[in-house]
Coordinates of C-alpha atoms and ligand atoms in Angstrom, one line a residue:
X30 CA 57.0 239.1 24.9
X31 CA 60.5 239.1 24.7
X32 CA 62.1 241.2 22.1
X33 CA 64.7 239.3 19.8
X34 CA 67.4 241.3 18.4
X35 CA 68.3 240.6 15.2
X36 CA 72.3 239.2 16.2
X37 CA 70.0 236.6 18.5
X38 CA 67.6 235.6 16.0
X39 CA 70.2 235.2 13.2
X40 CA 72.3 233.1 16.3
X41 CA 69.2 231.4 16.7
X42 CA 68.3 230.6 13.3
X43 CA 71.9 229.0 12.9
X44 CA 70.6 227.3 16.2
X45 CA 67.6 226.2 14.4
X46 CA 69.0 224.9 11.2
X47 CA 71.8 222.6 13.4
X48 CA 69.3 221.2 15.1
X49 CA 66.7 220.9 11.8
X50 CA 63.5 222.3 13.7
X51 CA 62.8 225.6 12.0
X52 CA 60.1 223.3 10.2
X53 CA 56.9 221.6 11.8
X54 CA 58.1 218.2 11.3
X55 CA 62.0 218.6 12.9
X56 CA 63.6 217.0 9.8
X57 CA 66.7 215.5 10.5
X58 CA 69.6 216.2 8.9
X59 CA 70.8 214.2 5.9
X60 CA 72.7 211.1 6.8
X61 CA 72.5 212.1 10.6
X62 CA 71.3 209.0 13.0
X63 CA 69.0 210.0 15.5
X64 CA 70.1 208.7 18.8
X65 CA 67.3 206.7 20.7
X66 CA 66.3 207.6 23.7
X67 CA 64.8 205.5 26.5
X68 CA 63.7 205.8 29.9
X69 CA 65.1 204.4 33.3
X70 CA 63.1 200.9 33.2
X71 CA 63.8 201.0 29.5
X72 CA 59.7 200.4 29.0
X73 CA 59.6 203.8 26.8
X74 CA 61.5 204.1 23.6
X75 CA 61.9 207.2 21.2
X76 CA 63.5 208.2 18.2
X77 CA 63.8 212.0 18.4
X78 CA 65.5 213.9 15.7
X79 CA 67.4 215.6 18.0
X80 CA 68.2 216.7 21.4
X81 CA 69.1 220.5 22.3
X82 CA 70.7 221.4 25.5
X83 CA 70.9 225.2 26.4
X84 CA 73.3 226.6 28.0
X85 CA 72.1 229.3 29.1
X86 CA 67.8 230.9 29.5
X87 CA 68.7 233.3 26.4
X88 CA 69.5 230.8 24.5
X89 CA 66.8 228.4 25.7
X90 CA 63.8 231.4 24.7
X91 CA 65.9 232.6 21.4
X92 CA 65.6 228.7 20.5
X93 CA 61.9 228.2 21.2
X94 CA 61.2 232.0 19.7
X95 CA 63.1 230.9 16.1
X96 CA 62.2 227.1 15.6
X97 CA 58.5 225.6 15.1
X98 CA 59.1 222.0 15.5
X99 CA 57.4 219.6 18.0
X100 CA 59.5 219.7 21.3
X101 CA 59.6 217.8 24.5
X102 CA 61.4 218.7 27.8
X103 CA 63.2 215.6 29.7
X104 CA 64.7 215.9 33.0
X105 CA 66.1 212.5 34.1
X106 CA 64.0 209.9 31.9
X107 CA 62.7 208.3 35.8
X108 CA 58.7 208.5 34.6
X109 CA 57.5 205.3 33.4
X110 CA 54.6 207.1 31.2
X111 CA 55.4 207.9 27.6
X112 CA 55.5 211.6 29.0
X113 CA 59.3 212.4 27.1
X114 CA 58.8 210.8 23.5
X115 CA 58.8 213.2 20.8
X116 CA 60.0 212.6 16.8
X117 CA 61.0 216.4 17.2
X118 CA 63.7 217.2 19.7
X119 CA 64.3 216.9 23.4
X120 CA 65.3 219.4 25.5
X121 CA 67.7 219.0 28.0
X122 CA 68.5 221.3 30.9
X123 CA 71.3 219.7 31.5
X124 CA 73.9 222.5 31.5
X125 CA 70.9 224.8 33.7
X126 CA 71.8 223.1 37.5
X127 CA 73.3 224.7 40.7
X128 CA 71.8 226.6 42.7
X129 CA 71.2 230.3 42.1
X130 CA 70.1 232.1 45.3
X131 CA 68.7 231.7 49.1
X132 CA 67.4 233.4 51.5
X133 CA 68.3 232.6 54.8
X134 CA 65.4 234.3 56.8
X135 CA 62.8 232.6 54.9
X136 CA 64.7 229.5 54.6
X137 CA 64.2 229.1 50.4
X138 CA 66.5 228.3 47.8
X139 CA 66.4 229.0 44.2
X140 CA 67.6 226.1 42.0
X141 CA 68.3 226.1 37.8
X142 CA 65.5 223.4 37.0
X143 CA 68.1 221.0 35.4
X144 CA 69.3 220.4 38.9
X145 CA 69.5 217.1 40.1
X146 CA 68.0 216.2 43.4
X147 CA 70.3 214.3 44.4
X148 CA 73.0 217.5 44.0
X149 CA 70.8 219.7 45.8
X150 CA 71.0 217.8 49.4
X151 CA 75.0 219.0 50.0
X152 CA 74.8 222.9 48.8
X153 CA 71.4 222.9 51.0
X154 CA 73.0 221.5 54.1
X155 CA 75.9 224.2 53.4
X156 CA 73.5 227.1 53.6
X157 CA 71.3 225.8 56.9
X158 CA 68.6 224.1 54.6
X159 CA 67.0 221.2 53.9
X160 CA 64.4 219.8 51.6
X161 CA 60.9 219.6 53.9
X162 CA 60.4 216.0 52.1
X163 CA 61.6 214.0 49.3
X164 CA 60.8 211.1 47.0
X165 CA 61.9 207.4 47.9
X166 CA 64.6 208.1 45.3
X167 CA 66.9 211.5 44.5
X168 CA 67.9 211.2 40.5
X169 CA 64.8 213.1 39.2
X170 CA 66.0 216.8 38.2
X171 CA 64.2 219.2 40.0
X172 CA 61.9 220.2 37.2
X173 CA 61.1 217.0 36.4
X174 CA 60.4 215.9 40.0
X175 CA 58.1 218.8 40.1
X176 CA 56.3 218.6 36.7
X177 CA 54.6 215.2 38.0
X178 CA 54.2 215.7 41.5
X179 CA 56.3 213.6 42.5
X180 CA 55.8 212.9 46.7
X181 CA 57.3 211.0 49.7
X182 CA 55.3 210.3 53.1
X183 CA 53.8 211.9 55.8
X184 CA 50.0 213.1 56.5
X185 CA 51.5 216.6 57.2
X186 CA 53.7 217.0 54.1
X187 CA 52.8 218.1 50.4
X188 CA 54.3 217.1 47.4
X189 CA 57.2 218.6 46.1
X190 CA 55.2 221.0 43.6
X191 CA 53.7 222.1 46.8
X192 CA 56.4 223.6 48.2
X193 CA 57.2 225.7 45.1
X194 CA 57.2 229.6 46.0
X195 CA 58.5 230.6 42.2
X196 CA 59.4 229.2 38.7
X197 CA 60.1 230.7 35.6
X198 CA 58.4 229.1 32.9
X199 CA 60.2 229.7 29.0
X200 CA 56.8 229.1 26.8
X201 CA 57.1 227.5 23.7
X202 CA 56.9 230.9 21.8
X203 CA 60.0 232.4 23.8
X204 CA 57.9 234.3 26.5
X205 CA 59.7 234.2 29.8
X206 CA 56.9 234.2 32.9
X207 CA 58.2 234.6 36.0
X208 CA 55.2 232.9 38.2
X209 CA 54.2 233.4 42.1
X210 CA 51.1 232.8 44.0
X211 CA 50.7 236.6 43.9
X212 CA 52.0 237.6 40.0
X213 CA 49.7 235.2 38.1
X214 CA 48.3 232.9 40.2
X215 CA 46.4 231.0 37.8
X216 CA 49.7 230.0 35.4
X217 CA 51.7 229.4 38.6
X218 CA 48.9 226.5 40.2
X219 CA 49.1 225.1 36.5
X220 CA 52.7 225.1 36.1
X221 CA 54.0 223.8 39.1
X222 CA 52.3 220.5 37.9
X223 CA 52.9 221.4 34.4
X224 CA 53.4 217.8 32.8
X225 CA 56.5 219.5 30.7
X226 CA 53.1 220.5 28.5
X227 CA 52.9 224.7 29.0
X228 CA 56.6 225.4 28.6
X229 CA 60.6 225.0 29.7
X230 CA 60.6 225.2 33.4
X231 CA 64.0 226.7 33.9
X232 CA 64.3 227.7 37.6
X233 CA 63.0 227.1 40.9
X234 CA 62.4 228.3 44.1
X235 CA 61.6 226.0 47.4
X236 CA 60.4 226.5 50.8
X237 CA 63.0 224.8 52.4
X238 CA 63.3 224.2 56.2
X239 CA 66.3 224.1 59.2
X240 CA 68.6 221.5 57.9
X241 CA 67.7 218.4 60.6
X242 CA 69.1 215.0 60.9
X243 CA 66.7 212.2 61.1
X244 CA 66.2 208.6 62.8
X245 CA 64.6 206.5 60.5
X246 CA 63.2 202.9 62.4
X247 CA 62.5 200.0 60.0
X248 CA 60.6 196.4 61.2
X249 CA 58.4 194.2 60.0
X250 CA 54.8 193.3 61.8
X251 CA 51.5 191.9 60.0
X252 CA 50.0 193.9 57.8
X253 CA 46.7 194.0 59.7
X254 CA 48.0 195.2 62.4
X255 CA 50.2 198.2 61.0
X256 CA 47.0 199.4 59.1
X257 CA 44.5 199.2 61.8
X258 CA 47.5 201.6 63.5
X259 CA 48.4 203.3 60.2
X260 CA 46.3 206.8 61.7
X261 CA 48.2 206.8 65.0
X262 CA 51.5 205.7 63.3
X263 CA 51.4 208.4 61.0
X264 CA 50.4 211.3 63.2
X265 CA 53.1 210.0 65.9
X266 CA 56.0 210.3 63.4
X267 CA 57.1 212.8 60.9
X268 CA 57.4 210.1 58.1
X269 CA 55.5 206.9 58.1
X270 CA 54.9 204.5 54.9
X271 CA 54.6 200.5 54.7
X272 CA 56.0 197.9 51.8
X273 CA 52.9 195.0 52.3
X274 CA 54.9 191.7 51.4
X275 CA 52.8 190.3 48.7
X276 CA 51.3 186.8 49.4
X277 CA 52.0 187.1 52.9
X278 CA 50.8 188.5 56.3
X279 CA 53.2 191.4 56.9
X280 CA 54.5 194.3 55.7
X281 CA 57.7 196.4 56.4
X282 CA 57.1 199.8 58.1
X283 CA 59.3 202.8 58.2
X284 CA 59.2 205.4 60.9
X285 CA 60.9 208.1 60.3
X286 CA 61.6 211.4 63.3
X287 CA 63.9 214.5 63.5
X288 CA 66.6 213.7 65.9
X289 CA 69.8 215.4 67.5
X290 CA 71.3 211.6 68.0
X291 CA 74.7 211.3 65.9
X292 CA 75.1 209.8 62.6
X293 CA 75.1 206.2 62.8
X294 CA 74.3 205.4 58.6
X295 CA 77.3 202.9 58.2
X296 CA 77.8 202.6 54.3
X297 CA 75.9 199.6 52.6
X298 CA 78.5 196.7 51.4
X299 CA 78.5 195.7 47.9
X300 CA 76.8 192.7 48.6
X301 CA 73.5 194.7 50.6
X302 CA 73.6 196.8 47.7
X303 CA 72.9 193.9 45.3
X304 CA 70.8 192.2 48.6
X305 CA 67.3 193.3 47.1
X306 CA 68.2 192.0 43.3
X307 CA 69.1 188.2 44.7
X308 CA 66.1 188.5 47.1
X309 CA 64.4 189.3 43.9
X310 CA 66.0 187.0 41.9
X311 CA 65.6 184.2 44.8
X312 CA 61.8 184.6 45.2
X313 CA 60.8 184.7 41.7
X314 CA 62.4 181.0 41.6
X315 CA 59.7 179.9 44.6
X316 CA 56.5 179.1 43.8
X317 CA 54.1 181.8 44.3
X318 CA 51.9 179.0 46.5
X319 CA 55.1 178.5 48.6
X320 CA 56.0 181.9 48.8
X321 CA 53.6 183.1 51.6
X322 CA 54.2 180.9 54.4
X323 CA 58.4 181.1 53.6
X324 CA 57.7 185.0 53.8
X325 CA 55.4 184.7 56.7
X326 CA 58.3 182.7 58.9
X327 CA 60.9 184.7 57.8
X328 CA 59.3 188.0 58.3
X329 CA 58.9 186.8 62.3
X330 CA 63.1 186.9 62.6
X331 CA 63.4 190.1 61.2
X332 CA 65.1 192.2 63.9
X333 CA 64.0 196.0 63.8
X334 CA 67.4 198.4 62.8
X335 CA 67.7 202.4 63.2
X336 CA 69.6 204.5 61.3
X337 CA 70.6 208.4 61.7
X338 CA 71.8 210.9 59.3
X339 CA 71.4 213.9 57.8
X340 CA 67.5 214.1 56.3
X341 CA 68.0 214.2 53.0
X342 CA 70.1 210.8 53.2
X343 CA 67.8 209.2 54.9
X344 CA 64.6 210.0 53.0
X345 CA 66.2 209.2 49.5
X346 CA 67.5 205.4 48.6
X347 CA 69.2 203.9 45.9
X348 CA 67.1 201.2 43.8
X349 CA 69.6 199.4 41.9
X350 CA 66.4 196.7 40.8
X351 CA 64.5 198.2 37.2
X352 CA 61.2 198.0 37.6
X353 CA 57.8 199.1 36.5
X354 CA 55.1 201.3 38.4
X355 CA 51.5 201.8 38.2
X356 CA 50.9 204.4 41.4
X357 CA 47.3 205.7 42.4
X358 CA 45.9 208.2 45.4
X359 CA 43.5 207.6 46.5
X360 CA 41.4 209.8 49.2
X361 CA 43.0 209.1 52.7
X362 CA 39.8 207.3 54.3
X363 CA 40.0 205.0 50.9
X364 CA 43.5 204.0 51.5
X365 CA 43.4 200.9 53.2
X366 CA 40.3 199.5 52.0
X367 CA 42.0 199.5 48.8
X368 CA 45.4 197.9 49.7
X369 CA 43.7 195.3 51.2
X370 CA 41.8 194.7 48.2
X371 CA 44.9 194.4 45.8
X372 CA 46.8 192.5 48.5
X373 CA 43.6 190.1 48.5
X374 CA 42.9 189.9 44.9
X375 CA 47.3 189.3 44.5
X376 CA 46.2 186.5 46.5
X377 CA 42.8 185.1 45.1
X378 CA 44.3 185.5 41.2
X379 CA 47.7 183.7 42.9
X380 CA 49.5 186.6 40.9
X381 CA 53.0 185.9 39.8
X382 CA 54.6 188.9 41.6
X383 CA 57.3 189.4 44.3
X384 CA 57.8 193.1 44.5
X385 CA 56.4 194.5 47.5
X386 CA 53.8 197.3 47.7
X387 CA 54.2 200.8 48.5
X388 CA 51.6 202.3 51.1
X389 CA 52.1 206.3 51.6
X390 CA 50.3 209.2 52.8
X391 CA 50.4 212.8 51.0
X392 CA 48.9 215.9 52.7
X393 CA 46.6 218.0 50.0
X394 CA 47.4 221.0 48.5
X395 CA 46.9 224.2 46.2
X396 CA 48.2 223.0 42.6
X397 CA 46.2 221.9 39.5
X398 CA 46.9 218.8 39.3
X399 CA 48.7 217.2 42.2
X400 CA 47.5 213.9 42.9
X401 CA 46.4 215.7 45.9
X402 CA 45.3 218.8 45.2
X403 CA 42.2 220.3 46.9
X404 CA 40.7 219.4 50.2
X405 CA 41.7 216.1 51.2
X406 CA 44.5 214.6 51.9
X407 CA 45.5 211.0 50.2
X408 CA 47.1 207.7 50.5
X409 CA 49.5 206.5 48.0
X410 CA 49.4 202.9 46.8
X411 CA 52.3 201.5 44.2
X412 CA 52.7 198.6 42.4
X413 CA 55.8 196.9 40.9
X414 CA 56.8 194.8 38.6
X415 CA 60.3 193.6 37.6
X416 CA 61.5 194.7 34.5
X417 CA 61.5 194.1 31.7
X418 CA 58.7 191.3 32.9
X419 CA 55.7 192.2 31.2
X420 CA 53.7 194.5 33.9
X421 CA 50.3 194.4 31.4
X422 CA 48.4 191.4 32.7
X423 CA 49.2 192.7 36.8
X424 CA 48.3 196.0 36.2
X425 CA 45.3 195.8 34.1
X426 CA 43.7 193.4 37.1
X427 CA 44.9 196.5 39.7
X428 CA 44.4 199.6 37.7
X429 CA 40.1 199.4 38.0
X430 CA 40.7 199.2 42.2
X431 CA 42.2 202.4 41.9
X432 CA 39.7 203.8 39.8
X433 CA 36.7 202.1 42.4
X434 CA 38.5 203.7 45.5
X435 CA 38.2 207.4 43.3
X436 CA 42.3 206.9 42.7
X437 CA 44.1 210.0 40.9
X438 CA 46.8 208.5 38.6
X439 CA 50.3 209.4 39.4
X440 CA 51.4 211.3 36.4
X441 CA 54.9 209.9 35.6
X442 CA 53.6 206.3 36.5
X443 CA 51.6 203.6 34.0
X444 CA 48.0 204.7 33.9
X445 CA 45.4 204.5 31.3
X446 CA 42.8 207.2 31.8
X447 CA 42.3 210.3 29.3
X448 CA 40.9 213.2 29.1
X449 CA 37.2 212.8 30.3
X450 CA 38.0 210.6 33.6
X451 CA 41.1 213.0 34.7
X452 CA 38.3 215.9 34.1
X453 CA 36.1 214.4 36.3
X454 CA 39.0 213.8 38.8
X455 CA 40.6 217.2 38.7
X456 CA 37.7 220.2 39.6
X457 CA 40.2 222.8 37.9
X458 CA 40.7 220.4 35.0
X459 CA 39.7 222.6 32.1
X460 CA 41.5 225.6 33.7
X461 CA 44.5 223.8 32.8
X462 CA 43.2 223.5 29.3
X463 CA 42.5 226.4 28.9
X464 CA 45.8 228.1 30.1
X465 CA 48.0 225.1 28.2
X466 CA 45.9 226.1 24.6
X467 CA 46.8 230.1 25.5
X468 CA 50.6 229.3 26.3
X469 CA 51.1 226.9 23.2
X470 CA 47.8 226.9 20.8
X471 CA 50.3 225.5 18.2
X472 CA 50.4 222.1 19.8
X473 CA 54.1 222.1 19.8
X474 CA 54.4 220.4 23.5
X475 CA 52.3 217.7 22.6
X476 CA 52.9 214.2 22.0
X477 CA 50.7 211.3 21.6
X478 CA 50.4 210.5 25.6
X479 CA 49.5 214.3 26.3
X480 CA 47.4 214.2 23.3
X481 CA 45.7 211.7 24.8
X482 CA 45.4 213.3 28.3
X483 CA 44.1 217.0 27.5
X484 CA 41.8 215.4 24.8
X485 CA 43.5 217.2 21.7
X486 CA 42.8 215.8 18.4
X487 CA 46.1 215.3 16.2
Ligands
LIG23 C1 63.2 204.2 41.0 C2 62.1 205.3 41.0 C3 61.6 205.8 42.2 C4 60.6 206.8 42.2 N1 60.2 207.2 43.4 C5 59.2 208.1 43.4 C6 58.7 208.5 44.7 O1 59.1 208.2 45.7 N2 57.6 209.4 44.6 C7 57.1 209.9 43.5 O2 56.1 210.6 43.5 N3 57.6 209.5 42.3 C8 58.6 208.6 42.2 N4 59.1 208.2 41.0 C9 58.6 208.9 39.8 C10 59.5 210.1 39.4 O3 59.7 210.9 40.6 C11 58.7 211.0 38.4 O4 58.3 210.2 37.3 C12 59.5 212.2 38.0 O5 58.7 213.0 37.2 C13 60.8 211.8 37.2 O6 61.6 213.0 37.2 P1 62.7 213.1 36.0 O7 63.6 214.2 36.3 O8 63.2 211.8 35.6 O9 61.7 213.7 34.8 P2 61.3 212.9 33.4 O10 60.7 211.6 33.7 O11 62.4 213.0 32.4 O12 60.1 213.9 33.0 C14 58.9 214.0 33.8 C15 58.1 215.2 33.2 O13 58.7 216.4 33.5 C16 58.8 217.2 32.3 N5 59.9 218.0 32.4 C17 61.2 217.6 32.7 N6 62.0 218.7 32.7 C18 61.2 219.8 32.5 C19 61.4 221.2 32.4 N7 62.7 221.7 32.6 N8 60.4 222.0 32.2 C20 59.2 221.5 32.0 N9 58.9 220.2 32.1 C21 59.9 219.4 32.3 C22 58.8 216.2 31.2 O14 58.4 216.7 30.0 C23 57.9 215.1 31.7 O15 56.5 215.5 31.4 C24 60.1 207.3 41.0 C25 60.7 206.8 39.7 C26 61.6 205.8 39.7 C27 62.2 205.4 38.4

């Protein structure tokens, strides 16, 4: 337990009365308007009373140690699950970024969690390090990347979690934890997929690798096709993931490999940038009968391209397009058995939709509650829909494939299971229970969603 003098608590009770959470409730202040709070598709809303934004990890534990009020962490607002909304106050770690520490010989990097990902690429490069994998996009912060377990491609890569050597955790009491495999081995497999639910996640440390550059190959073949050589495809290259065209016969595939040829990544024009919103925009004005065959005769003129640059370029994209996602893993030998069962049923329920699907694989690892944790590897499978289009009626008909195929929903994307499906889905389930009623038996972490998840009455 941390010991607070008295200077910090009486600094922290001024803390806590500014920010009106020395009380269960978080009352606002008189006359103050709460500024709402929404997240990137703009699907979750929230009123919190406040938001608090240490700047420094005294601070942060002095805060937590001296207040009582519901709180939620937020990193950058990218999960489409009501994850962040709290009526108490949000905590931003958005003066905690940069990174700390390295160590060359073992090739990791400590970074304050706050840190974007997209601002760890550079400093990384600088030091002879790069990410081993990264998401399709790089705005997440580092902690909230990690809190979901949030992934990119490849059968032999894990999830970003999985390549966490050390965090510190701030519970919501004030205790500072710092957690390794070896130091408390329990807490760390929960909190490196900790769902912002056992505490502040205020640093972390990476296995990194050599900075490389990479060649990233993109073209379009039928979807048959690539999956019947998805295996082969995927084992040949270091990256390897497929966008199925819905109501058509193909899909784009990426292949992704380490490279020493030079950068050739020509900057995107303004009008590529806002390509994918007209083609968007464009197909949603075709029929969804007429759509196939037009996709199917354009997709045979599609020349393949190449492009080379450093790795953490060329993993991470921009998506300019807002847009819902449900996401699901399911076991690897699942995996295309149940695309082509939502690409079919797409097609049988002539399913208004134009967004294409997302096809990935994730190697397993040692974490709680990764989508891939334990002893098999998975296959990724995302949906989309436009937003703000109402993504209910899709996702309802798709959501029960998953669940045939044994999916695991991605944490930070739409899902409706609680408590007693994810406890059959996750063996170490109620070891996360456990240690989350230890590190906050007050409840103060929770909201409605979590509520909902760890099967807490409230
Ligand atoms: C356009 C887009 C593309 C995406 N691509 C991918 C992808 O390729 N692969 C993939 O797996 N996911 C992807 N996602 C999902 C996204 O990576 C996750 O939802 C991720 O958790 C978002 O990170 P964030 O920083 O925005 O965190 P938030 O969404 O703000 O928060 C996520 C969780 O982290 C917790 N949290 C945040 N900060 C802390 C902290 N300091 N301590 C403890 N808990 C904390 C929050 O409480 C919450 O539970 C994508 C999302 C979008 C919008």
């Amino acid at each position: 337990m941390r010991n607070v003098t008295r200077r910090k608590f009486l600094a922290s009770s001024v803390l806590a009365a500014l920010y009106g959470v020395s009380g269960a409730g978080a009352a606002q202040r008189p006359g103050q308007q709460a500024t709402p709070w929404r997240n990137w598709s703009g699907s979750v809303v929230a009123n919190p009373a406040g938001r608090f934004s240490p700047s420094s990890e005294h601070q942060l534990a002095d805060f937590l140690a001296s207040t009582h009020g519901q709180l939620r962490p937020v990193g950058a607002g990218h999960s489409f699950t009501p994850l962040v909304p709290t009526e108490g106050h949000l905590l931003v770690l958005d003066q905690l970024t940069g990174l700390l520490s390295y160590d060359s010989s073992a090739n990791t990097a400590c970074f304050a969690a706050g840190t974007r990902l997209s601002d760890m690429g550079a400093p990384l490069a600088r030091i002879g390090q790069a990410a081993i994998n990264l998401p399709d996009i790089d705005r997440q912060t580092l902690a909230g990347a990690t809190s979901t377990a949030t992934h990119g491609t490849g059968i032999d890569f894990k999830c970003l979690s999985g390549y966490v050597t050390e965090l510190r955790l701030i519970t919501p009491s004030g205790e500072v934890h710092d957690l390794t495999n070896s130091s408390e081995p329990g807490m760390f497999d929960a909190a490196r997929v900790g769902l912002g639910a056992l505490g502040i996640v205020t640093r972390i440390t990476m296995q990194n690798t050599a900075r490389y550059r990479l060649k990233q190959t993109t073209w379009v073949d039928k979807t048959s096709d690539l999956l019947k050589d998805f295996d082969r495809q995927a084992s040949t290259h270091r990256h390897f993931e497929l966008f199925p065209l819905v109501h058509s016969e193909y899909s784009m595939a990426l292949a992704t490999d380490e490279t020493d040829e030079p950068i050739n990544n020509p900057p995107q024009s303004p009008e590529e940038e806002a390509g994918f919103d007209l083609i968007m925009q464009g197909w949603m004005k075709v029929p969804p009968g007429v759509r196939g065959p037009l996709v199917n005769a354009l997709a045979e003129q599609i020349e393949p391209s190449e492009r080379v640059d450093e790795s953490y370029k060329i993993l991470t994209n921009v998506r300019n397009t807002r847009f819902n996602e449900m996401e699901y893993s399911v076991p690897l030998h699942n995996g295309a058995a149940c695309l082509q069962e939502i690409l079919e049923t797409i097609k049988e329920q002539k399913i208004d939709v134009v967004f294409p699907l997302e096809y990935r694989y994730v190697s397993r690892d040692d974490t709680m509650l990764s989508m891939s944790s334990g002893d098999e590897d998975h296959a990724a499978i995302s949906v989309h829909r436009v937003a703000p289009e109402d993504y209910r009626p899709y996702f309802d008909v798709i959501e029960p494939i998953f669940w045939k195929y044994g999916g695991r929903p991605h944490w930070g994307k739409i899902h409706h299971l609680g408590a007693l499906q994810l406890s059959q889905l996750y063996p170490r389930f109620e070891e996360f229970r456990s240690i989350r009623q230890q590190l906050d038996p007050q409840g103060r972490m929770l909201n409605a969603h979590l509520r909902k998840i760890f099967g807490v009455d409230g």
